[in-house]
Every structure is written in structure tokens, then in C-alpha cells.
Amino acid sequence: MKKILIIHYSQTGQLTDIVQSVTAPFKNNETVSIVYENIKPKPAFPFPWSATQFCDVFPESVEGIPCEIEPVQFDPNESYDLVILAYQVWFLAPSLPITAFLNSPEAKVMNGRPVLTIIGCRNMWLLAHETVKQQIIKSGGRLFGNIVLGDRTNNLLGVLTIAIWMLSGKKKMFFGLLPDAGISDKDIHDASKFGTILMKSLKNNDPESIQETLNMHGAVTVVPQYILFEKRIQRIFKIWSKFILRKGERGNPARKFRVRLFLGYLFAAIAVIAPVSTVLSILAVKFKKDEIQNAIDYFSKNIV
Ligand SMILES: Cc1cc2nc3c(=O)[nH]c(=O)nc-3n(C[C@H](O)[C@H](O)[C@H](O)COP(=O)(O)O)c2cc1C
């Protein structure tokens, strides 16, 4: 009997659907037992968000300051054959509930275990995954594979539709006038192919990373210009997060003004800076071909 622990958090249910799809091939299989652990932030984050609430999680996300979570239900001393960690990205970092789990004593459950990560995000996950990989290694886990599902619409349209979704709760956009927000139903449904690959590897007791096989089925796509784009944005995010944190912790009214300033910056960045930066990144990719190719290889191989 193979024992799998699946740790995940999802606000809208999108990542839950992805996890269900990936694990569909395990279901009704008597050789596999699955324990689902749904990480519960205390108190829960609001959905839909107000614009201020959305930006108020920004500094802690960027700085990796965990939120409070409810005690977990699984036994951290149990030896699982595979740990699956499914997470989403908040401001180029793992979401706060996942940061909280990774920093909790229960993260030791990954010690000596293969860990498969599943990311369900908009499209920018590279730097968040660097943090998550380091945390897995710190807990003694072994990077076994990574699967990334993201929004396939172009970057600027994707920012707009996800902002409408997060702030209104509506994923369907204006009777089809804009593409639906988030990851497509088809991509979520097709993610079961990764479960089949996992199942085979578990049956064969294959201890090696299965990243190469997963990638042959489209598990990880690295968009070259985001390699530069994310690094550039993160540098600016770090300045803003420190600036806001100087006025206090999440929810502190003293920092409300700075949080609103950041909201203004975010609007300006999306409307003006992002299009210019996208063009610059496309040009830079052309001039830094070798460096970019090395980075693509690194990010797709899921190594540290
Ligand atoms: C506060 C916040 C910040 C986000 N920042 C990013 C980001 O930097 N990169 C990205 O690709 N997606 C980002 N997203 C989208 C999420 O990764 C995710 O796709 C979405 O919230 C749905 O996830 P769910 O399964 O928790 O509902 C952000 C979402 C939220 C709520």
C-alpha cells in the first residue's frame, strides 16, 4: 500500500480542482491510500477581496512572514511514500497559508520523503518556487517533481481578468467579452495525465525525480521574458514591502495609507510600467540568449 499525503490550500477552489484532477487516477485504487490536508488560515482570508485587503497581504507575502493556521489533522510522524504540496503564488511568493505550513514544525513530515509540487497560479511562479524548493530541502524533503498550471491568456489581459475575479468573485467575464479568469477547465481536467505518470512511478518504486517525464507531457513551461520580469518586479516589491512593514503588521490601521499608496502603484505599474517592461524583457531575451537558455533549463528541471 502506497501512502500519499496531499497538503494544499485554495481560496476559490481552483487549486482544489487541480489536485482532484491530478489525483483522479489514484482514486478507487486499493494499492494507494490518500490523506488530504487542507491548510486553514486563522482567520480565513476574504473572498472576494476588497482592494485594500488584497494589498494588505502583500508585505508579509513578499517577506515570507507566515499567517496563523489551524492545527493540522495529519500525523507528521507517519512515513508517507509521497508528499504532494499544492500551492498558489501571492506577489511572486508562496501564499501566506503555504508559507505558514512550510515554517511549521509539521513540515518535518517531508523529511526523507519525495515531494511533488503542484502550482496553480496566474503565470508568474519562478521566484515563488525558488523559495518553496529551499524550504522543502531545509525540511529534509527530496524534490521529486513539479507541475505548473497557469492562465494561458496574454499577460496584460490575464492581470485584468484575475483582478476582476479576485475583487468581484466572478470568474466568467462579461458574457464572454473577455476570456474567463484563471486556469481553463480543459487544462484542469487534462491534469489527470500527470496522476497517471505518478501512479506508474509509485508502482515501480522509482526513487528518482520524474520531472523529465512530466515535462514531456507539458508539466512545466518557462516563459523566457518572465525570468527577467519577475526579478525586476521582485526588487521593487522588496522596497515597497519594507516601506509598509515599518508602519506595522497586517491589519494594522497605521499602515493603511501606505497600503493604499502601493495599490496606486500597482495600478500604475499594470497600466504603464508592465507594457514597457514586457517589451524590454522581450528585447533583453534576444540579447541574452545563453543566459536565458541556462535559466530555462534550471527552472524546468526543478533542481536547486
Ligand atoms: C493576493 C494575491 C496575489 C497573487 N499574486 C500572484 C502572482 O504574483 N503570480 C501569479 O502567477 N498569480 C498570483 N495570484 C493568483 C494566485 O496564484 C491563484 O491563481 C489564485 O489566487 C487562485 O488560487 P486559489 O486556488 O487559492 O483560489 C495572486 C492571487 C492573490 C489572491
Short mmCIF file of C-alpha atoms and ligand atoms in Angstrom, two decimals:
data_model
loop_
_atom_site.label_atom_id
_atom_site.label_comp_id
_atom_site.label_asym_id
_atom_site.label_seq_id
_atom_site.Cartn_x
_atom_site.Cartn_y
_atom_site.Cartn_z
CA MET A 1 0.00 0.00 0.00
CA LYS A 2 1.42 3.40 -1.02
CA LYS A 3 0.65 6.25 1.34
CA ILE A 4 0.31 9.73 -0.14
CA LEU A 5 -0.10 12.94 1.82
CA ILE A 6 -1.58 15.88 -0.07
CA ILE A 7 -1.15 19.29 1.53
CA HIS A 8 -2.96 22.14 -0.09
CA TYR A 9 -4.78 25.41 0.33
CA SER A 10 -7.24 27.01 -2.07
CA GLN A 11 -9.25 30.15 -1.72
CA THR A 12 -11.55 29.94 -4.73
CA GLY A 13 -11.44 26.16 -5.12
CA GLN A 14 -9.32 26.35 -8.29
CA LEU A 15 -6.33 24.56 -6.76
CA THR A 16 -8.63 22.00 -5.12
CA ASP A 17 -10.00 21.15 -8.58
CA ILE A 18 -6.44 20.78 -9.91
CA VAL A 19 -5.48 18.49 -7.02
CA GLN A 20 -8.63 16.41 -7.57
CA SER A 21 -7.82 16.08 -11.26
CA VAL A 22 -4.17 15.09 -10.73
CA THR A 23 -5.15 12.52 -8.11
CA ALA A 24 -8.12 11.13 -10.08
CA PRO A 25 -6.08 8.10 -11.30
CA PHE A 26 -5.33 7.18 -7.64
CA LYS A 27 -8.96 7.01 -6.66
CA ASN A 28 -10.65 3.62 -6.25
CA ASN A 29 -7.19 2.09 -6.33
CA GLU A 30 -6.70 -0.24 -3.39
CA THR A 31 -2.90 0.00 -3.62
CA VAL A 32 -2.96 3.70 -2.68
CA SER A 33 -4.18 5.50 0.43
CA ILE A 34 -4.50 9.26 0.33
CA VAL A 35 -4.58 11.71 3.21
CA TYR A 36 -5.79 15.20 2.25
CA GLU A 37 -4.70 18.10 4.44
CA ASN A 38 -6.44 21.37 3.76
CA ILE A 39 -4.41 24.18 5.33
CA LYS A 40 -6.79 26.57 7.08
CA PRO A 41 -5.62 30.13 7.78
CA LYS A 42 -6.91 31.59 11.04
CA PRO A 43 -9.00 33.68 10.35
CA ALA A 44 -9.80 32.75 6.74
CA PHE A 45 -8.79 35.23 4.04
CA PRO A 46 -11.75 37.04 2.49
CA PHE A 47 -13.02 36.15 -0.97
CA PRO A 48 -13.81 38.21 -2.91
CA TRP A 49 -11.20 40.62 -1.58
CA SER A 50 -11.55 44.35 -1.20
CA ALA A 51 -8.68 46.12 -2.98
CA THR A 52 -7.17 47.13 0.39
CA GLN A 53 -7.43 43.62 1.86
CA PHE A 54 -5.77 42.26 -1.28
CA CYS A 55 -2.83 44.65 -0.95
CA ASP A 56 -2.61 44.22 2.83
CA VAL A 57 -1.28 40.65 2.39
CA PHE A 58 1.46 41.96 0.10
CA PRO A 59 4.29 42.83 2.56
CA GLU A 60 4.02 39.57 4.54
CA SER A 61 3.81 37.51 1.32
CA VAL A 62 6.95 39.14 -0.10
CA GLU A 63 8.89 38.85 3.17
CA GLY A 64 7.71 35.30 3.91
CA ILE A 65 6.06 36.22 7.22
CA PRO A 66 3.58 33.40 7.96
CA CYS A 67 -0.06 33.89 8.93
CA GLU A 68 -1.68 31.84 11.67
CA ILE A 69 -3.11 28.46 10.67
CA GLU A 70 -5.37 25.92 12.37
CA PRO A 71 -3.61 22.81 13.76
CA VAL A 72 -3.10 20.21 11.02
CA GLN A 73 -5.03 16.92 11.12
CA PHE A 74 -2.43 14.56 9.63
CA ASP A 75 0.18 12.69 11.67
CA PRO A 76 3.55 14.34 10.96
CA ASN A 77 5.37 11.25 12.28
CA GLU A 78 3.81 8.97 9.66
CA SER A 79 6.12 7.81 6.81
CA TYR A 80 4.44 8.72 3.55
CA ASP A 81 5.68 7.33 0.23
CA LEU A 82 4.98 10.66 -1.40
CA VAL A 83 4.12 14.14 -0.17
CA ILE A 84 2.27 16.40 -2.61
CA LEU A 85 2.41 20.10 -1.83
CA ALA A 86 -0.06 22.13 -3.89
CA TYR A 87 0.29 25.88 -3.63
CA GLN A 88 -0.55 29.18 -5.29
CA VAL A 89 1.57 32.28 -5.73
CA TRP A 90 0.87 35.57 -3.97
CA PHE A 91 3.00 38.50 -5.10
CA LEU A 92 5.75 36.28 -6.57
CA ALA A 93 5.96 34.31 -3.31
CA PRO A 94 4.17 31.25 -1.92
CA SER A 95 0.75 32.20 -0.50
CA LEU A 96 0.71 33.00 3.23
CA PRO A 97 -1.06 29.78 4.34
CA ILE A 98 1.57 27.71 2.49
CA THR A 99 4.39 29.83 3.92
CA ALA A 100 2.85 29.14 7.34
CA PHE A 101 2.84 25.40 6.73
CA LEU A 102 6.41 25.38 5.39
CA ASN A 103 7.58 27.19 8.53
CA SER A 104 5.62 24.98 10.92
CA PRO A 105 7.12 22.04 12.88
CA GLU A 106 4.79 19.74 10.88
CA ALA A 107 6.80 20.46 7.72
CA LYS A 108 9.16 17.79 9.06
CA VAL A 109 6.73 15.29 7.52
CA MET A 110 8.72 15.92 4.29
CA ASN A 111 11.97 14.74 5.90
CA GLY A 112 13.46 11.95 3.77
CA ARG A 113 10.35 11.90 1.54
CA PRO A 114 9.92 12.65 -2.16
CA VAL A 115 7.92 15.86 -2.53
CA LEU A 116 5.90 16.68 -5.63
CA THR A 117 4.78 20.27 -6.00
CA ILE A 118 1.69 21.42 -7.90
CA ILE A 119 1.39 25.13 -8.62
CA GLY A 120 -1.89 26.75 -9.68
CA CYS A 121 -1.24 30.41 -10.39
CA ARG A 122 -1.73 33.15 -12.98
CA ASN A 123 1.62 32.85 -14.77
CA MET A 124 4.46 34.05 -12.53
CA TRP A 125 5.74 31.27 -10.31
CA LEU A 126 9.52 31.09 -10.87
CA LEU A 127 10.72 33.02 -7.81
CA ALA A 128 8.00 31.65 -5.53
CA HIS A 129 9.14 28.18 -6.43
CA GLU A 130 12.73 29.02 -5.53
CA THR A 131 11.53 29.80 -2.01
CA VAL A 132 9.41 26.64 -1.81
CA LYS A 133 12.25 24.43 -3.07
CA GLN A 134 14.61 25.86 -0.42
CA GLN A 135 12.03 25.20 2.31
CA ILE A 136 11.47 21.62 1.15
CA ILE A 137 15.22 20.98 1.18
CA LYS A 138 15.51 22.64 4.62
CA SER A 139 12.87 20.22 5.93
CA GLY A 140 14.84 17.29 4.54
CA GLY A 141 12.46 16.64 1.61
CA ARG A 142 13.55 15.49 -1.83
CA LEU A 143 12.39 17.38 -4.94
CA PHE A 144 10.51 14.73 -6.89
CA GLY A 145 8.65 16.73 -9.50
CA ASN A 146 6.85 19.94 -10.26
CA ILE A 147 3.62 20.56 -12.18
CA VAL A 148 2.58 24.10 -13.06
CA LEU A 149 -0.83 25.16 -14.30
CA GLY A 150 -1.38 28.77 -15.22
CA ASP A 151 -3.59 31.16 -17.09
CA ARG A 152 -2.85 30.96 -20.83
CA THR A 153 -4.25 34.34 -21.88
CA ASN A 154 -1.70 37.05 -22.60
CA ASN A 155 -0.10 38.66 -19.56
CA LEU A 156 -1.89 42.02 -19.56
CA LEU A 157 -5.34 40.57 -20.23
CA GLY A 158 -4.65 37.96 -17.56
CA VAL A 159 -3.86 40.66 -14.98
CA LEU A 160 -7.14 42.38 -15.78
CA THR A 161 -9.33 39.26 -15.64
CA ILE A 162 -7.72 37.92 -12.45
CA ALA A 163 -8.11 41.33 -10.77
CA ILE A 164 -11.83 41.32 -11.67
CA TRP A 165 -12.14 37.73 -10.39
CA MET A 166 -10.35 38.43 -7.09
CA LEU A 167 -12.26 41.65 -6.41
CA SER A 168 -15.74 40.54 -7.58
CA GLY A 169 -15.66 36.77 -7.07
CA LYS A 170 -16.73 36.25 -10.71
CA LYS A 171 -14.60 34.01 -12.91
CA LYS A 172 -16.81 34.27 -16.02
CA MET A 173 -16.16 37.59 -17.74
CA PHE A 174 -18.95 39.80 -19.06
CA PHE A 175 -20.85 37.19 -21.10
CA GLY A 176 -17.67 36.07 -22.89
CA LEU A 177 -16.48 39.58 -23.88
CA LEU A 178 -13.20 38.81 -22.09
CA PRO A 179 -11.61 35.37 -21.60
CA ASP A 180 -12.62 33.68 -18.34
CA ALA A 181 -10.23 34.36 -15.49
CA GLY A 182 -7.78 31.78 -14.19
CA ILE A 183 -6.82 28.34 -15.44
CA SER A 184 -9.04 26.85 -18.14
CA ASP A 185 -11.41 23.98 -17.28
CA LYS A 186 -9.71 21.94 -20.02
CA ASP A 187 -6.24 22.35 -18.51
CA ILE A 188 -7.60 21.41 -15.09
CA HIS A 189 -9.37 18.37 -16.49
CA ASP A 190 -6.30 17.24 -18.50
CA ALA A 191 -4.06 17.43 -15.41
CA SER A 192 -5.14 13.84 -14.62
CA LYS A 193 -2.45 12.75 -17.14
CA PHE A 194 0.15 13.74 -14.54
CA GLY A 195 -1.54 11.49 -11.98
CA THR A 196 -1.16 8.55 -14.35
CA ILE A 197 2.58 9.23 -14.62
CA LEU A 198 2.84 9.49 -10.83
CA MET A 199 0.93 6.26 -10.35
CA LYS A 200 3.32 4.40 -12.63
CA SER A 201 6.38 5.77 -10.84
CA LEU A 202 4.93 4.82 -7.43
CA LYS A 203 4.14 1.30 -8.62
CA ASN A 204 7.71 0.88 -9.90
CA ASN A 205 9.12 2.21 -6.61
CA ASP A 206 11.06 4.69 -8.71
CA PRO A 207 13.02 6.91 -6.32
CA GLU A 208 14.34 9.28 -8.99
CA SER A 209 12.79 12.62 -9.90
CA ILE A 210 10.12 12.22 -12.56
CA GLN A 211 10.49 15.79 -13.84
CA GLU A 212 11.73 14.80 -17.26
CA THR A 213 8.75 12.50 -17.86
CA LEU A 214 6.33 15.11 -16.51
CA ASN A 215 7.85 17.75 -18.80
CA MET A 216 7.33 15.54 -21.84
CA HIS A 217 3.62 15.98 -21.05
CA GLY A 218 3.82 19.72 -20.56
CA ALA A 219 4.16 19.89 -16.76
CA VAL A 220 6.42 22.95 -16.77
CA THR A 221 6.62 25.75 -19.31
CA VAL A 222 9.06 28.57 -18.65
CA VAL A 223 8.25 31.84 -20.42
CA PRO A 224 11.70 33.37 -21.13
CA GLN A 225 10.78 37.02 -20.58
CA TYR A 226 9.26 36.28 -17.15
CA ILE A 227 12.70 35.22 -15.89
CA LEU A 228 13.83 38.84 -16.18
CA PHE A 229 10.42 40.33 -15.49
CA GLU A 230 9.96 38.57 -12.13
CA LYS A 231 13.43 39.55 -10.89
CA ARG A 232 12.81 43.17 -11.80
CA ILE A 233 9.38 43.24 -10.10
CA GLN A 234 10.68 41.46 -7.01
CA ARG A 235 13.36 44.11 -6.45
CA ILE A 236 10.65 46.81 -6.43
CA PHE A 237 8.31 44.66 -4.28
CA LYS A 238 11.04 44.34 -1.63
CA ILE A 239 11.31 48.13 -1.33
CA TRP A 240 7.51 48.52 -1.00
CA SER A 241 7.12 45.66 1.48
CA LYS A 242 9.75 47.11 3.85
CA PHE A 243 8.22 50.57 3.49
CA ILE A 244 4.76 49.27 4.51
CA LEU A 245 6.05 46.97 7.28
CA ARG A 246 7.67 49.93 9.02
CA LYS A 247 4.12 51.05 9.89
CA GLY A 248 3.10 47.77 11.49
CA GLU A 249 1.78 44.26 10.89
CA ARG A 250 -1.09 43.00 8.67
CA GLY A 251 -4.40 44.64 9.58
CA ASN A 252 -2.74 47.50 11.49
CA PRO A 253 -4.65 50.73 10.64
CA ALA A 254 -1.36 52.67 10.89
CA ARG A 255 -0.18 51.17 7.63
CA LYS A 256 -3.42 51.65 5.68
CA PHE A 257 -2.18 54.79 3.94
CA ARG A 258 0.99 53.06 2.69
CA VAL A 259 -1.02 50.01 1.59
CA ARG A 260 -3.25 52.33 -0.46
CA LEU A 261 -0.18 54.01 -1.95
CA PHE A 262 1.01 50.58 -3.02
CA LEU A 263 -2.40 49.91 -4.57
CA GLY A 264 -1.98 53.10 -6.61
CA TYR A 265 1.50 51.99 -7.62
CA LEU A 266 0.11 48.58 -8.66
CA PHE A 267 -2.49 50.21 -10.95
CA ALA A 268 0.17 52.44 -12.50
CA ALA A 269 2.56 49.52 -12.88
CA ILE A 270 -0.06 47.43 -14.66
CA ALA A 271 -1.23 50.26 -16.92
CA VAL A 272 2.10 51.90 -17.78
CA ILE A 273 5.18 50.07 -16.49
CA ALA A 274 4.12 46.48 -17.37
CA PRO A 275 3.67 47.04 -21.13
CA VAL A 276 7.03 48.88 -21.36
CA SER A 277 8.74 46.26 -19.20
CA THR A 278 7.26 43.44 -21.34
CA VAL A 279 8.78 44.96 -24.49
CA LEU A 280 12.14 45.49 -22.74
CA SER A 281 12.13 41.89 -21.48
CA ILE A 282 11.38 40.53 -24.97
CA LEU A 283 14.34 42.55 -26.33
CA ALA A 284 16.63 41.53 -23.46
CA VAL A 285 15.79 37.85 -24.05
CA LYS A 286 17.07 38.23 -27.63
CA PHE A 287 20.38 39.72 -26.45
CA LYS A 288 20.99 37.32 -23.54
CA LYS A 289 20.23 34.06 -25.32
CA ASP A 290 22.74 31.81 -23.46
CA GLU A 291 21.94 33.19 -20.03
CA ILE A 292 18.20 32.78 -20.66
CA GLN A 293 18.57 29.25 -22.00
CA ASN A 294 20.52 28.26 -18.86
CA ALA A 295 17.76 29.77 -16.72
CA ILE A 296 15.02 27.95 -18.67
CA ASP A 297 16.88 24.64 -18.18
CA TYR A 298 17.33 25.35 -14.49
CA PHE A 299 13.69 26.26 -13.83
CA SER A 300 12.26 23.38 -15.87
CA LYS A 301 14.48 20.77 -14.21
CA ASN A 302 13.20 21.60 -10.72
CA ILE A 303 16.62 21.49 -9.11
CA VAL A 304 18.41 23.65 -6.54
C1 LIG B 1 -3.04 38.28 -3.12
C2 LIG B 1 -2.81 37.53 -4.40
C3 LIG B 1 -1.63 37.72 -5.12
C4 LIG B 1 -1.38 36.98 -6.28
N1 LIG B 1 -0.16 37.11 -6.92
C5 LIG B 1 0.14 36.30 -7.96
C6 LIG B 1 1.45 36.32 -8.56
O1 LIG B 1 2.35 37.05 -8.13
N2 LIG B 1 1.70 35.48 -9.60
C7 LIG B 1 0.75 34.65 -10.11
O2 LIG B 1 1.03 33.94 -11.08
N3 LIG B 1 -0.51 34.58 -9.56
C8 LIG B 1 -0.82 35.37 -8.50
N4 LIG B 1 -2.08 35.30 -7.90
C9 LIG B 1 -3.05 34.29 -8.38
C10 LIG B 1 -2.98 33.03 -7.49
O3 LIG B 1 -1.71 32.42 -7.61
C11 LIG B 1 -4.06 31.99 -7.80
O4 LIG B 1 -4.00 31.63 -9.14
C12 LIG B 1 -5.47 32.48 -7.49
O5 LIG B 1 -5.47 33.21 -6.30
C13 LIG B 1 -6.45 31.32 -7.35
O6 LIG B 1 -5.96 30.41 -6.40
P1 LIG B 1 -6.85 29.59 -5.36
O7 LIG B 1 -6.75 28.14 -5.75
O8 LIG B 1 -6.31 29.84 -4.00
O9 LIG B 1 -8.24 30.07 -5.48
C14 LIG B 1 -2.36 36.06 -6.77
C15 LIG B 1 -3.56 35.92 -6.06
C16 LIG B 1 -3.78 36.62 -4.89
C17 LIG B 1 -5.07 36.41 -4.13
#
